[in-house]
Amino acid sequence: MTKNGKRILIALGGNAIKQAQEKGTADEQFKNVSITAEHIVRMIQALGNDDRLIITHGNGPQSGNLALQQDIAKEQIPPQPFDIVGAMTQGQIGYMMQNTLENMLTARGIKVPVISVVNQVLVDRNDPEFFGENASKPVGNFLTEEEAMKMKAEKGWIVKKVKPNAPKPWRRTVPSPDPIANVEAEAIKVLVNAGTVVIASGGGGIPVVQEDGRLVGVEAVIDKDLAGERLAEVVNADVFLVLTDIEKAKLNFGKPTESSIDAMTLEEAKRYLSEGHFLAGSMGPKVKACIRFIEWGGKEAIITSLDKAMDAIDGKTGTHITKG
Amino acid sequence: MTKNGKRILIALGGNAIKQAQEKGTADEQFKNVSITAEHIVRMIQALGNDDRLIITHGNGPQSGNLALQQDIAKEQIPPQPFDIVGAMTQGQIGYMMQNTLENMLTARGIKVPVISVVNQVLVDRNDPEFFGENASKPVGNFLTEEEAMKMKAEKGWIVKKVKPNAPKPWRRTVPSPDPIANVEAEAIKVLVNAGTVVIASGGGGIPVVQEDGRLVGVEAVIDKDLAGERLAEVVNADVFLVLTDIEKAKLNFGKPTESSIDAMTLEEAKRYLSEGHFLAGSMGPKVKACIRFIEWGGKEAIITSLDKAMDAIDGKTGTHITKG
């Protein structure tokens, strides 16, 4: 993909849209998105004319709420499978983000189009996550043992006891397969090349598998940072910026010897990951996505918090991963 | 907007995605979308290299189901307002359509990218539909008088008795304001110019109004044909193809003197509309959208059914509206 200028792929964490303690009203979510958008607009202002920003985001709280609504109403309205739930949250979050970004850019007199696209991500039907009890991503509401066993028997759900001492300790878990490729790569490239701020691969993308030459949606949830890395490849990003709730990744996380990481070479990042410094389902996939980005040929991956993003791009903070 | 070749804007009716008697499972909807997509793919095959197809669609059944799910689950999860419900159905329907179209194009060896975009449509805060009891679009489930009066008192809903003799005769009605402009016009033009089949303005678009220089979502539902006409202007369409469940529009609809219309000039269409030949909320807005398209400068507007679309483009059937 030919380009001039620098391209930055931003992967936004769940707290960019819904705070954990919130119920998820539209007002709450628009307020959070505004805070996020303020930072993004500052980044856009700091960019040159040939630079490009591409955005992806999680959808955990939104898909959880939607799946729960569908489950509660299931006697009246057929619930939609997880691929469609994912697609619906792409519309929901995409709208909130693009509306807010457009408004802020307009207020500053910046004429940059913003658009969210509906976006599928290819995964492998033979991914280990699809087999036996391997599915690793807890979704939806917490269940009693009775409820969990009922859903297991009736619908073949994989259920896991995720909070052993809680009154409702069980939860459905769905496969979280590894993303292979972004399906709508061509259209996304067209938009980015034309100068549009694109919001894509939302919630890790809508998971699809190859089946007799067709792409078919599956009941799964793809990690949004790993899917974001595939998007970074598509748009030929220079910088892969993974935003989370802490300023820097940690060694010996949660132990007395805990320390912040300012920089890691590719080899260091791989070693730390294999040594178990990063939590699975949390910092683990973020570091893995950064490793993959550098191995693909990206210049720099950064892990930091939203409010430090500008400083991190300037090299003042965050955890920086480079080839070394 | 510069262009070579012919551009056709297709506005798909509700039956393109969900049949009235169906509950709306994912399987049912994918099956309907497949039938629709077969016709669209045949149109794409018949087009020249420089020709472009742009698609819009309704979302009545999907937004109705989603609003009902949200209402049933409202004690646990905050329902989202209508702008967000609309955005969610853009993701849902956009995914089903783009996945199905991509699969069919791939199977035929046709390399045309397809993408659905999240899309806002500007309406006027002073539109008469926002005032008093003018709101004209029934949405969501049917209500008893008691339920209707409760929602009116508690939430300020406008409720109307739409089925006088039914056990639940009442329904919420929301404003259906006139679409003024497609907000994401620039990004859509970029995609169409690059040869992408774009699905946009789904469900009539996400309704937004200007408020202190910002675009703010409103609780409304825009007619998808009128919004589709605004999209046709954006992409500089030559043909505006409005698909519905009948092959031709009728004069004296439902009367012994009923007759099919093969062709109307702009003046005839206006006269028939003012004479009340076309039902409000049904054929009325379709004819109105066609009139607007020809007045804007479009070459030809066609009203027909999905299975006759190819023949209608070839001039063999359908109701054709031209400047005359």
Short mmCIF file of N, CA, C and O in Angstrom, two decimals, chain B residues 59-132:
data_model
loop_
_atom_site.label_atom_id
_atom_site.label_comp_id
_atom_site.label_asym_id
_atom_site.label_seq_id
_atom_site.Cartn_x
_atom_site.Cartn_y
_atom_site.Cartn_z
N ASN B 59 -35.44 -0.68 7.88
CA ASN B 59 -35.09 -1.41 9.09
C ASN B 59 -36.29 -1.57 10.04
O ASN B 59 -36.08 -1.87 11.22
N GLY B 60 -37.49 -1.37 9.51
CA GLY B 60 -38.68 -1.41 10.37
C GLY B 60 -38.76 -2.64 11.27
O GLY B 60 -38.83 -2.50 12.50
N PRO B 61 -38.76 -3.85 10.70
CA PRO B 61 -38.91 -5.04 11.54
C PRO B 61 -37.76 -5.21 12.54
O PRO B 61 -37.98 -5.62 13.68
N GLN B 62 -36.55 -4.87 12.10
CA GLN B 62 -35.39 -5.06 12.98
C GLN B 62 -35.40 -4.04 14.12
O GLN B 62 -35.12 -4.40 15.27
N SER B 63 -35.70 -2.78 13.81
CA SER B 63 -35.72 -1.79 14.90
C SER B 63 -36.90 -2.06 15.82
O SER B 63 -36.80 -1.86 17.04
N GLY B 64 -38.01 -2.55 15.25
CA GLY B 64 -39.15 -2.92 16.09
C GLY B 64 -38.79 -4.04 17.07
O GLY B 64 -39.08 -3.94 18.27
N ASN B 65 -38.16 -5.09 16.56
CA ASN B 65 -37.74 -6.20 17.43
C ASN B 65 -36.76 -5.73 18.50
O ASN B 65 -36.88 -6.09 19.67
N LEU B 66 -35.80 -4.92 18.09
CA LEU B 66 -34.77 -4.47 19.03
C LEU B 66 -35.36 -3.56 20.10
O LEU B 66 -35.05 -3.70 21.30
N ALA B 67 -36.24 -2.66 19.68
CA ALA B 67 -36.87 -1.76 20.66
C ALA B 67 -37.71 -2.57 21.66
O ALA B 67 -37.72 -2.27 22.86
N LEU B 68 -38.34 -3.62 21.17
CA LEU B 68 -39.16 -4.46 22.05
C LEU B 68 -38.27 -5.25 23.02
O LEU B 68 -38.57 -5.32 24.22
N GLN B 69 -37.18 -5.79 22.53
CA GLN B 69 -36.23 -6.49 23.42
C GLN B 69 -35.75 -5.54 24.51
O GLN B 69 -35.66 -5.91 25.69
N GLN B 70 -35.42 -4.32 24.11
CA GLN B 70 -34.90 -3.35 25.07
C GLN B 70 -35.96 -2.98 26.09
O GLN B 70 -35.66 -2.79 27.27
N ASP B 71 -37.19 -2.90 25.62
CA ASP B 71 -38.28 -2.54 26.52
C ASP B 71 -38.54 -3.67 27.53
O ASP B 71 -38.72 -3.42 28.72
N ILE B 72 -38.54 -4.90 27.05
CA ILE B 72 -38.80 -6.04 27.94
C ILE B 72 -37.70 -6.14 29.02
O ILE B 72 -37.97 -6.49 30.16
N ALA B 73 -36.48 -5.79 28.64
CA ALA B 73 -35.34 -5.94 29.56
C ALA B 73 -35.02 -4.66 30.32
O ALA B 73 -33.98 -4.54 30.96
N LYS B 74 -35.95 -3.69 30.30
CA LYS B 74 -35.59 -2.34 30.77
C LYS B 74 -35.27 -2.24 32.26
O LYS B 74 -34.57 -1.32 32.68
N GLU B 75 -35.77 -3.19 33.06
CA GLU B 75 -35.45 -3.13 34.49
C GLU B 75 -33.97 -3.44 34.72
O GLU B 75 -33.37 -2.94 35.67
N GLN B 76 -33.41 -4.29 33.89
CA GLN B 76 -32.00 -4.68 34.06
C GLN B 76 -31.02 -3.84 33.26
O GLN B 76 -29.93 -3.55 33.73
N ILE B 77 -31.40 -3.49 32.03
CA ILE B 77 -30.47 -2.81 31.11
C ILE B 77 -31.16 -1.56 30.56
O ILE B 77 -32.27 -1.65 30.05
N PRO B 78 -30.49 -0.40 30.62
CA PRO B 78 -31.15 0.81 30.10
C PRO B 78 -31.39 0.71 28.58
O PRO B 78 -30.44 0.45 27.84
N PRO B 79 -32.64 0.90 28.15
CA PRO B 79 -32.90 0.92 26.71
C PRO B 79 -32.16 2.08 26.04
O PRO B 79 -31.96 3.13 26.66
N GLN B 80 -31.79 1.89 24.79
CA GLN B 80 -31.12 2.95 24.04
C GLN B 80 -32.17 3.75 23.27
O GLN B 80 -33.19 3.20 22.86
N PRO B 81 -31.91 5.03 23.05
CA PRO B 81 -32.86 5.85 22.27
C PRO B 81 -32.89 5.43 20.80
O PRO B 81 -32.06 4.64 20.35
N PHE B 82 -33.84 5.99 20.06
CA PHE B 82 -34.09 5.54 18.69
C PHE B 82 -32.94 5.79 17.71
O PHE B 82 -32.79 5.07 16.73
N ASP B 83 -32.17 6.84 17.95
CA ASP B 83 -31.03 7.06 17.05
C ASP B 83 -30.04 5.90 17.18
O ASP B 83 -29.52 5.40 16.18
N ILE B 84 -29.82 5.44 18.41
CA ILE B 84 -28.87 4.34 18.62
C ILE B 84 -29.46 3.01 18.14
O ILE B 84 -28.75 2.19 17.54
N VAL B 85 -30.75 2.82 18.37
CA VAL B 85 -31.40 1.61 17.84
C VAL B 85 -31.22 1.57 16.31
O VAL B 85 -30.87 0.53 15.74
N GLY B 86 -31.40 2.71 15.67
CA GLY B 86 -31.20 2.78 14.22
C GLY B 86 -29.77 2.42 13.83
O GLY B 86 -29.54 1.65 12.89
N ALA B 87 -28.82 2.95 14.57
CA ALA B 87 -27.40 2.66 14.29
C ALA B 87 -27.13 1.16 14.44
O ALA B 87 -26.39 0.56 13.65
N MET B 88 -27.73 0.55 15.46
CA MET B 88 -27.52 -0.88 15.69
C MET B 88 -28.07 -1.72 14.54
O MET B 88 -27.46 -2.70 14.13
N THR B 89 -29.22 -1.31 14.01
CA THR B 89 -29.77 -2.07 12.89
C THR B 89 -28.97 -1.84 11.61
O THR B 89 -28.93 -2.72 10.75
N GLN B 90 -28.32 -0.69 11.49
CA GLN B 90 -27.42 -0.50 10.34
C GLN B 90 -26.29 -1.53 10.39
O GLN B 90 -25.89 -2.09 9.36
N GLY B 91 -25.75 -1.77 11.60
CA GLY B 91 -24.71 -2.79 11.74
C GLY B 91 -25.25 -4.18 11.42
O GLY B 91 -24.63 -4.95 10.68
N GLN B 92 -26.41 -4.48 11.98
CA GLN B 92 -27.03 -5.80 11.81
C GLN B 92 -27.33 -6.11 10.34
O GLN B 92 -26.90 -7.12 9.79
N ILE B 93 -28.09 -5.24 9.71
CA ILE B 93 -28.52 -5.48 8.33
C ILE B 93 -27.34 -5.31 7.37
O ILE B 93 -27.18 -6.08 6.43
N GLY B 94 -26.50 -4.31 7.65
CA GLY B 94 -25.32 -4.09 6.83
C GLY B 94 -24.44 -5.33 6.78
O GLY B 94 -23.98 -5.74 5.70
N TYR B 95 -24.24 -5.94 7.94
CA TYR B 95 -23.43 -7.17 7.99
C TYR B 95 -24.08 -8.28 7.16
O TYR B 95 -23.41 -8.91 6.33
N MET B 96 -25.37 -8.53 7.36
CA MET B 96 -26.01 -9.63 6.64
C MET B 96 -25.95 -9.40 5.13
O MET B 96 -25.68 -10.33 4.37
N MET B 97 -26.15 -8.16 4.72
CA MET B 97 -26.15 -7.88 3.28
C MET B 97 -24.75 -7.94 2.70
O MET B 97 -24.53 -8.50 1.62
N GLN B 98 -23.78 -7.36 3.41
CA GLN B 98 -22.44 -7.33 2.83
C GLN B 98 -21.82 -8.72 2.83
O GLN B 98 -21.17 -9.13 1.87
N ASN B 99 -22.06 -9.49 3.88
CA ASN B 99 -21.55 -10.87 3.93
C ASN B 99 -22.12 -11.68 2.77
O ASN B 99 -21.39 -12.38 2.06
N THR B 100 -23.44 -11.57 2.57
CA THR B 100 -24.10 -12.37 1.54
C THR B 100 -23.67 -11.94 0.14
O THR B 100 -23.37 -12.77 -0.72
N LEU B 101 -23.61 -10.64 -0.08
CA LEU B 101 -23.18 -10.13 -1.38
C LEU B 101 -21.73 -10.53 -1.67
O LEU B 101 -21.41 -10.98 -2.77
N GLU B 102 -20.86 -10.36 -0.68
CA GLU B 102 -19.45 -10.75 -0.86
C GLU B 102 -19.33 -12.22 -1.25
O GLU B 102 -18.58 -12.58 -2.16
N ASN B 103 -20.07 -13.07 -0.54
CA ASN B 103 -20.00 -14.51 -0.83
C ASN B 103 -20.46 -14.82 -2.25
O ASN B 103 -19.83 -15.61 -2.96
N MET B 104 -21.56 -14.19 -2.66
CA MET B 104 -22.08 -14.47 -4.00
C MET B 104 -21.16 -13.92 -5.08
O MET B 104 -20.97 -14.56 -6.12
N LEU B 105 -20.59 -12.75 -4.85
CA LEU B 105 -19.67 -12.18 -5.83
C LEU B 105 -18.42 -13.05 -5.94
O LEU B 105 -17.94 -13.34 -7.04
N THR B 106 -17.90 -13.48 -4.79
CA THR B 106 -16.72 -14.35 -4.79
C THR B 106 -17.01 -15.64 -5.55
O THR B 106 -16.19 -16.09 -6.37
N ALA B 107 -18.18 -16.22 -5.32
CA ALA B 107 -18.54 -17.48 -5.99
C ALA B 107 -18.59 -17.32 -7.50
O ALA B 107 -18.36 -18.27 -8.24
N ARG B 108 -18.88 -16.10 -7.96
CA ARG B 108 -18.95 -15.84 -9.40
C ARG B 108 -17.65 -15.23 -9.94
O ARG B 108 -17.59 -14.81 -11.09
N GLY B 109 -16.64 -15.17 -9.08
CA GLY B 109 -15.35 -14.65 -9.53
C GLY B 109 -15.35 -13.15 -9.80
O GLY B 109 -14.50 -12.64 -10.54
N ILE B 110 -16.30 -12.44 -9.21
CA ILE B 110 -16.37 -10.98 -9.42
C ILE B 110 -15.68 -10.28 -8.26
O ILE B 110 -16.06 -10.45 -7.10
N LYS B 111 -14.66 -9.50 -8.58
CA LYS B 111 -13.89 -8.83 -7.52
C LYS B 111 -14.38 -7.40 -7.33
O LYS B 111 -13.77 -6.46 -7.82
N VAL B 112 -15.49 -7.25 -6.64
CA VAL B 112 -16.01 -5.91 -6.32
C VAL B 112 -16.15 -5.83 -4.81
O VAL B 112 -16.87 -6.62 -4.21
N PRO B 113 -15.44 -4.90 -4.17
CA PRO B 113 -15.59 -4.78 -2.71
C PRO B 113 -16.99 -4.29 -2.34
O PRO B 113 -17.59 -3.51 -3.08
N VAL B 114 -17.48 -4.75 -1.21
CA VAL B 114 -18.79 -4.33 -0.68
C VAL B 114 -18.56 -3.83 0.74
O VAL B 114 -17.81 -4.45 1.50
N ILE B 115 -19.18 -2.72 1.09
CA ILE B 115 -19.03 -2.24 2.46
C ILE B 115 -20.28 -1.48 2.92
O ILE B 115 -20.89 -0.75 2.14
N SER B 116 -20.64 -1.70 4.18
CA SER B 116 -21.74 -0.96 4.80
C SER B 116 -21.13 0.09 5.71
O SER B 116 -20.19 -0.18 6.45
N VAL B 117 -21.72 1.28 5.68
CA VAL B 117 -21.21 2.35 6.53
C VAL B 117 -22.28 2.80 7.53
O VAL B 117 -23.47 2.72 7.25
N VAL B 118 -21.81 3.24 8.67
CA VAL B 118 -22.68 3.84 9.67
C VAL B 118 -22.97 5.25 9.19
O VAL B 118 -22.04 5.99 8.85
N ASN B 119 -24.22 5.63 9.15
CA ASN B 119 -24.57 6.81 8.36
C ASN B 119 -25.68 7.63 9.02
O ASN B 119 -26.77 7.13 9.28
N GLN B 120 -25.38 8.90 9.27
CA GLN B 120 -26.35 9.83 9.85
C GLN B 120 -27.03 10.65 8.75
O GLN B 120 -26.42 10.93 7.72
N VAL B 121 -28.26 11.05 9.00
CA VAL B 121 -28.99 11.90 8.07
C VAL B 121 -29.55 13.09 8.85
O VAL B 121 -30.17 12.93 9.90
N LEU B 122 -29.27 14.27 8.31
CA LEU B 122 -29.70 15.50 8.97
C LEU B 122 -31.18 15.78 8.75
O LEU B 122 -31.67 15.69 7.62
N VAL B 123 -31.87 16.09 9.84
CA VAL B 123 -33.26 16.55 9.75
C VAL B 123 -33.37 17.89 10.48
O VAL B 123 -32.44 18.31 11.18
N ASP B 124 -34.53 18.55 10.32
CA ASP B 124 -34.71 19.88 10.88
C ASP B 124 -35.46 19.79 12.21
O ASP B 124 -36.54 19.20 12.28
N ARG B 125 -34.88 20.39 13.23
CA ARG B 125 -35.53 20.41 14.54
C ARG B 125 -36.91 21.06 14.46
O ARG B 125 -37.79 20.76 15.27
N ASN B 126 -37.11 21.92 13.48
CA ASN B 126 -38.40 22.60 13.32
C ASN B 126 -39.34 21.88 12.36
O ASN B 126 -40.38 22.43 11.97
N ASP B 127 -38.98 20.68 11.96
CA ASP B 127 -39.87 19.88 11.12
C ASP B 127 -41.20 19.71 11.86
O ASP B 127 -41.23 19.42 13.06
N PRO B 128 -42.34 19.88 11.14
CA PRO B 128 -43.65 19.76 11.81
C PRO B 128 -43.81 18.43 12.56
O PRO B 128 -44.53 18.38 13.57
N GLU B 129 -43.16 17.38 12.11
CA GLU B 129 -43.29 16.07 12.75
C GLU B 129 -42.86 16.09 14.23
O GLU B 129 -43.23 15.21 15.00
N PHE B 130 -42.03 17.07 14.61
CA PHE B 130 -41.56 17.13 16.00
C PHE B 130 -42.53 17.84 16.93
O PHE B 130 -42.28 17.95 18.13
N PHE B 131 -43.65 18.35 16.38
CA PHE B 131 -44.52 19.20 17.20
C PHE B 131 -45.87 18.55 17.49
O PHE B 131 -46.42 17.84 16.64
N GLY B 132 -46.35 18.85 18.68
CA GLY B 132 -47.69 18.41 19.08
C GLY B 132 -47.85 16.91 18.91
O GLY B 132 -47.00 16.14 19.32
#
